[in-house]
Tab-separated table of C-alpha atoms in Angstrom:
chain	number	residue	atom	x	y	z
A	277	UNK	CA	0.000	0.000	0.000
A	278	UNK	CA	2.791	2.396	0.828
A	279	UNK	CA	4.446	1.621	-2.477
A	280	UNK	CA	1.177	2.301	-4.309
A	281	UNK	CA	0.842	5.687	-2.598
A	282	UNK	CA	4.348	6.742	-3.567
A	283	UNK	CA	3.748	5.649	-7.135
A	284	UNK	CA	0.559	7.727	-7.275
A	285	UNK	CA	2.410	10.847	-6.068
A	286	UNK	CA	5.084	10.382	-8.734
A	287	UNK	CA	2.477	9.995	-11.458
A	288	UNK	CA	0.542	13.054	-10.284
A	289	UNK	CA	3.472	15.513	-10.363
A	290	UNK	CA	3.918	15.522	-14.178
A	291	UNK	CA	0.149	16.020	-14.628
A	292	UNK	CA	0.157	19.020	-12.267
A	293	UNK	CA	3.142	20.443	-14.113
A	294	UNK	CA	1.336	20.076	-17.447
A	295	UNK	CA	-1.778	21.752	-16.063
A	296	UNK	CA	0.307	24.561	-14.547
A	297	UNK	CA	2.127	25.097	-17.823
A	298	UNK	CA	-1.158	25.179	-19.742
A	299	UNK	CA	-2.642	27.693	-17.298
A	300	UNK	CA	0.406	29.910	-17.645
A	301	UNK	CA	0.094	29.783	-21.411
A	302	UNK	CA	-3.524	30.833	-21.179
A	303	UNK	CA	-2.630	33.755	-18.927
A	304	UNK	CA	0.136	34.894	-21.319
A	305	UNK	CA	-2.184	34.565	-24.321
A	306	UNK	CA	-4.958	36.525	-22.610
A	307	UNK	CA	-2.652	39.357	-21.567
A	308	UNK	CA	-0.813	39.333	-24.894
A	309	UNK	CA	2.082	41.586	-25.820
A	310	UNK	CA	1.688	45.363	-25.972
A	311	UNK	CA	0.348	46.825	-29.225
A	312	UNK	CA	3.670	48.419	-30.064
A	313	UNK	CA	5.531	45.089	-29.876
A	314	UNK	CA	6.861	43.930	-33.221
A	315	UNK	CA	4.950	41.200	-34.961
A	316	UNK	CA	1.624	41.983	-33.295
A	317	UNK	CA	-1.465	43.806	-34.615
A	318	UNK	CA	-3.982	45.348	-32.264
A	319	UNK	CA	-7.603	44.913	-33.193
A	320	UNK	CA	-9.272	48.327	-33.784
A	321	UNK	CA	-11.629	49.406	-31.044
A	322	UNK	CA	-15.211	50.020	-32.064
A	323	UNK	CA	-15.285	53.081	-29.827
A	324	UNK	CA	-12.250	54.755	-31.448
A	325	UNK	CA	-12.915	58.027	-33.269
A	326	UNK	CA	-11.776	58.098	-36.887
A	327	UNK	CA	-9.709	61.132	-37.926
A	328	UNK	CA	-11.730	63.839	-39.671
A	329	UNK	CA	-10.795	64.354	-43.318
A	330	UNK	CA	-10.516	67.934	-44.606
A	331	UNK	CA	-13.748	69.182	-46.151
A	332	UNK	CA	-13.855	69.135	-49.956
A	333	UNK	CA	-17.233	70.887	-50.249
A	334	UNK	CA	-16.738	74.049	-52.393
A	335	UNK	CA	-17.605	77.350	-50.807
A	336	UNK	CA	-20.809	79.009	-51.945
A	337	UNK	CA	-20.150	81.160	-55.029
A	338	UNK	CA	-19.844	84.876	-54.419
A	339	UNK	CA	-21.728	87.182	-56.772
A	340	UNK	CA	-19.243	88.881	-59.056
A	341	UNK	CA	-16.575	86.259	-58.330
A	342	UNK	CA	-14.906	88.233	-55.530
A	343	UNK	CA	-15.601	87.666	-51.844
A	344	UNK	CA	-16.689	90.759	-49.996
A	345	UNK	CA	-16.780	91.452	-46.311
A	346	UNK	CA	-19.859	93.644	-46.657
A	347	UNK	CA	-22.133	94.765	-49.499
A	348	UNK	CA	-21.137	98.052	-51.100
A	349	UNK	CA	-23.781	100.533	-52.240
A	350	UNK	CA	-22.792	102.533	-55.322
A	351	UNK	CA	-23.118	106.264	-54.968
A	352	UNK	CA	-25.373	108.029	-57.445
A	353	UNK	CA	-23.435	109.567	-60.294
A	354	UNK	CA	-23.462	113.357	-60.314
A	355	UNK	CA	-23.775	113.259	-64.117
A	356	UNK	CA	-27.240	111.707	-63.712
A	357	UNK	CA	-28.514	114.823	-61.953
A	358	UNK	CA	-30.992	116.841	-64.023
A	359	UNK	CA	-29.548	119.968	-65.657
A	360	UNK	CA	-31.272	123.293	-64.841
A	361	UNK	CA	-33.595	125.022	-67.283
A	362	UNK	CA	-31.719	127.013	-69.908
A	363	UNK	CA	-31.526	130.704	-69.103
A	364	UNK	CA	-32.706	133.105	-71.826
A	365	UNK	CA	-29.155	134.370	-72.319
A	366	UNK	CA	-27.844	130.800	-72.813
A	367	UNK	CA	-29.681	130.328	-76.112
A	368	UNK	CA	-29.003	131.301	-79.709
A	369	UNK	CA	-31.983	130.953	-82.087
A	370	UNK	CA	-32.030	130.272	-85.851
A	371	UNK	CA	-34.781	129.311	-88.323
A	372	UNK	CA	-34.989	127.855	-91.826
A	373	UNK	CA	-37.741	126.612	-94.121
A	374	UNK	CA	-38.691	122.981	-93.567
A	375	UNK	CA	-38.282	120.419	-96.322
A	376	UNK	CA	-41.647	118.811	-95.602
A	377	UNK	CA	-44.383	121.465	-95.719
A	378	UNK	CA	-47.927	121.958	-97.041
A	379	UNK	CA	-48.420	122.757	-100.728
A	380	UNK	CA	-48.615	126.440	-101.532
A	381	UNK	CA	-46.530	129.501	-102.254
A	382	UNK	CA	-45.826	130.621	-98.700
A	383	UNK	CA	-43.181	129.370	-96.300
A	384	UNK	CA	-45.495	126.546	-95.226
A	385	UNK	CA	-43.338	125.255	-92.341
A	386	UNK	CA	-40.161	126.275	-90.530
A	387	UNK	CA	-37.601	124.578	-88.288
A	388	UNK	CA	-36.405	126.653	-85.333
A	389	UNK	CA	-33.166	125.600	-83.592
A	390	UNK	CA	-32.123	126.623	-80.057
A	391	UNK	CA	-28.385	126.282	-79.358
A	392	UNK	CA	-26.911	126.234	-75.848
A	393	UNK	CA	-24.113	128.833	-75.950
A	394	UNK	CA	-23.193	128.451	-72.261
A	395	UNK	CA	-20.379	126.349	-70.780
A	396	UNK	CA	-22.766	124.132	-68.794
A	397	UNK	CA	-25.612	121.712	-69.665
A	398	UNK	CA	-29.189	122.971	-69.475
A	399	UNK	CA	-32.667	121.597	-70.199
A	400	UNK	CA	-35.634	122.666	-72.337
A	401	UNK	CA	-39.095	121.083	-72.220
A	402	UNK	CA	-42.560	121.767	-73.539
A	403	UNK	CA	-44.315	123.698	-76.299
A	404	UNK	CA	-43.550	127.289	-77.334
A	405	UNK	CA	-45.959	130.142	-77.757
A	406	UNK	CA	-45.743	131.843	-81.167
A	407	UNK	CA	-46.382	135.437	-82.164
A	408	UNK	CA	-45.729	137.392	-85.324
A	409	UNK	CA	-43.648	140.536	-84.774
A	410	UNK	CA	-45.358	143.205	-86.894
A	411	UNK	CA	-42.731	145.248	-88.772
A	412	UNK	CA	-40.163	143.096	-87.001
A	413	UNK	CA	-40.893	144.726	-83.630
A	414	UNK	CA	-41.767	142.602	-80.599
A	415	UNK	CA	-43.715	145.583	-79.305
A	416	UNK	CA	-46.304	144.875	-82.016
A	417	UNK	CA	-46.660	141.141	-81.512
A	418	UNK	CA	-49.648	139.391	-83.056
A	419	UNK	CA	-50.122	136.113	-81.144
A	420	UNK	CA	-50.926	133.129	-83.323
A	421	UNK	CA	-53.365	130.421	-82.269
A	422	UNK	CA	-51.184	127.408	-81.468
A	423	UNK	CA	-52.179	123.787	-82.026
A	424	UNK	CA	-49.834	121.325	-80.309
A	425	UNK	CA	-48.784	118.048	-81.873
A	426	UNK	CA	-46.928	115.161	-80.220
A	427	UNK	CA	-45.842	114.957	-76.573
A	428	UNK	CA	-43.301	116.896	-74.530
A	429	UNK	CA	-40.195	115.447	-72.843
A	430	UNK	CA	-37.103	117.047	-71.306
A	431	UNK	CA	-34.310	117.784	-73.794
A	432	UNK	CA	-30.843	118.063	-72.226
A	433	UNK	CA	-28.531	120.405	-74.111
A	434	UNK	CA	-24.802	119.962	-73.596
A	435	UNK	CA	-22.678	123.027	-74.347
A	436	UNK	CA	-23.209	123.750	-78.085
A	437	UNK	CA	-26.089	121.232	-78.058
A	438	UNK	CA	-29.398	121.960	-79.815
A	439	UNK	CA	-33.145	121.496	-79.431
A	440	UNK	CA	-35.668	122.023	-82.232
A	441	UNK	CA	-39.315	122.824	-82.868
A	442	UNK	CA	-41.209	122.609	-86.142
A	443	UNK	CA	-43.819	125.233	-86.951
A	444	UNK	CA	-46.410	124.451	-89.629
A	445	UNK	CA	-48.581	127.299	-90.909
A	446	UNK	CA	-51.828	127.532	-92.834
A	447	UNK	CA	-50.274	127.837	-96.281
A	448	UNK	CA	-50.647	130.825	-98.595
A	449	UNK	CA	-51.889	129.913	-102.079
A	450	UNK	CA	-51.612	131.516	-105.503
A	451	UNK	CA	-49.192	133.993	-107.024
A	452	UNK	CA	-48.028	137.520	-106.155
A	453	UNK	CA	-49.464	138.399	-102.753
A	454	UNK	CA	-51.381	135.120	-102.781
A	455	UNK	CA	-54.636	134.335	-101.010
A	456	UNK	CA	-55.976	132.246	-98.134
A	457	UNK	CA	-58.402	129.392	-98.766
A	458	UNK	CA	-60.481	130.723	-95.871
A	459	UNK	CA	-60.828	134.119	-97.579
A	460	UNK	CA	-58.614	135.885	-95.026
A	461	UNK	CA	-55.778	138.147	-96.113
A	462	UNK	CA	-52.313	136.555	-95.988
A	463	UNK	CA	-49.849	138.046	-93.544
A	464	UNK	CA	-46.045	138.041	-93.782
A	465	UNK	CA	-43.908	138.597	-90.666
A	466	UNK	CA	-40.191	139.462	-90.854
A	467	UNK	CA	-39.674	137.754	-87.497
A	468	UNK	CA	-41.508	135.564	-85.026
A	469	UNK	CA	-41.271	135.618	-81.226
A	470	UNK	CA	-41.226	132.190	-79.554
A	471	UNK	CA	-41.872	132.031	-75.837
A	472	UNK	CA	-40.273	129.005	-74.132
A	473	UNK	CA	-41.761	127.457	-70.975
A	474	UNK	CA	-40.053	127.193	-67.606
A	475	UNK	CA	-38.496	130.650	-67.671
A	476	UNK	CA	-36.318	129.972	-70.734
A	477	UNK	CA	-37.364	133.314	-72.189
A	478	UNK	CA	-38.916	134.834	-75.324
A	479	UNK	CA	-36.762	134.686	-78.450
A	480	UNK	CA	-37.142	136.651	-81.665
A	481	UNK	CA	-36.035	134.884	-84.824
A	482	UNK	CA	-35.987	135.547	-88.570
A	483	UNK	CA	-35.917	133.016	-91.406
A	484	UNK	CA	-32.528	132.540	-93.018
A	485	UNK	CA	-34.285	133.385	-96.317
A	486	UNK	CA	-37.630	135.150	-96.771
A	487	UNK	CA	-40.557	135.997	-94.512
A	488	UNK	CA	-42.949	133.987	-92.346
A	489	UNK	CA	-46.027	134.124	-94.622
A	490	UNK	CA	-49.182	132.529	-93.218
A	491	UNK	CA	-52.959	132.495	-93.270
A	492	UNK	CA	-55.589	132.690	-90.523
A	493	UNK	CA	-53.051	133.504	-87.737
A	494	UNK	CA	-52.731	129.833	-86.913
A	495	UNK	CA	-49.712	127.576	-86.410
A	496	UNK	CA	-49.169	123.946	-85.450
A	497	UNK	CA	-46.075	123.313	-83.324
A	498	UNK	CA	-44.184	120.319	-82.024
A	499	UNK	CA	-42.722	120.258	-78.539
A	500	UNK	CA	-39.015	120.949	-78.155
A	501	UNK	CA	-37.248	117.939	-79.678
A	502	UNK	CA	-33.837	116.305	-79.193
A	503	UNK	CA	-33.499	115.567	-82.934
A	504	UNK	CA	-34.191	117.873	-85.841
A	505	UNK	CA	-37.444	117.255	-87.723
A	506	UNK	CA	-37.539	117.668	-91.506
């Protein structure tokens, strides 16, 4: 019996050693080497935060192609300001017979040009009054009945710029002194006096050739125009 007990102890020692060695191996495997040891790869943690990549989303386009810290409001241009009404002394007046006029032997129609002789811009607008200057004297004006045609708009005259009106008369017919269809006596004025609205003055003007012959003391006039009529 004693021999059997000793034999059992001898047999048990190697088994315990094997178990102890296996347990140690399990402990070493569980602990494992550190992640920075060569030949080992650490499994990524599910709770690790991935590095953020730089954004590739393009910035919103800026109107005009140039970024601006704040919107800029353009100042109104001084050249856009309205020019004052032409003063009477700013204007030179000339007149010639129109190309397009009623049939007859009188002047029929005339173009009157107003030239800005000042060094600054000025404006004319509206319809003129018209009077015949008897014997060429404004003191003996004979106002004509004016019929307006077209619409009025401001006309800006730069220095040396012009504005025009066209006057169309009741035409004289026949030869010599002629006659009026209405039976009235024709009248011929050496000059006319045109009154401009807005304080631009009254201006006496003669034709470059001939007299202002008309019937019935009537005239049709355009407004002041930016381009010359014919």
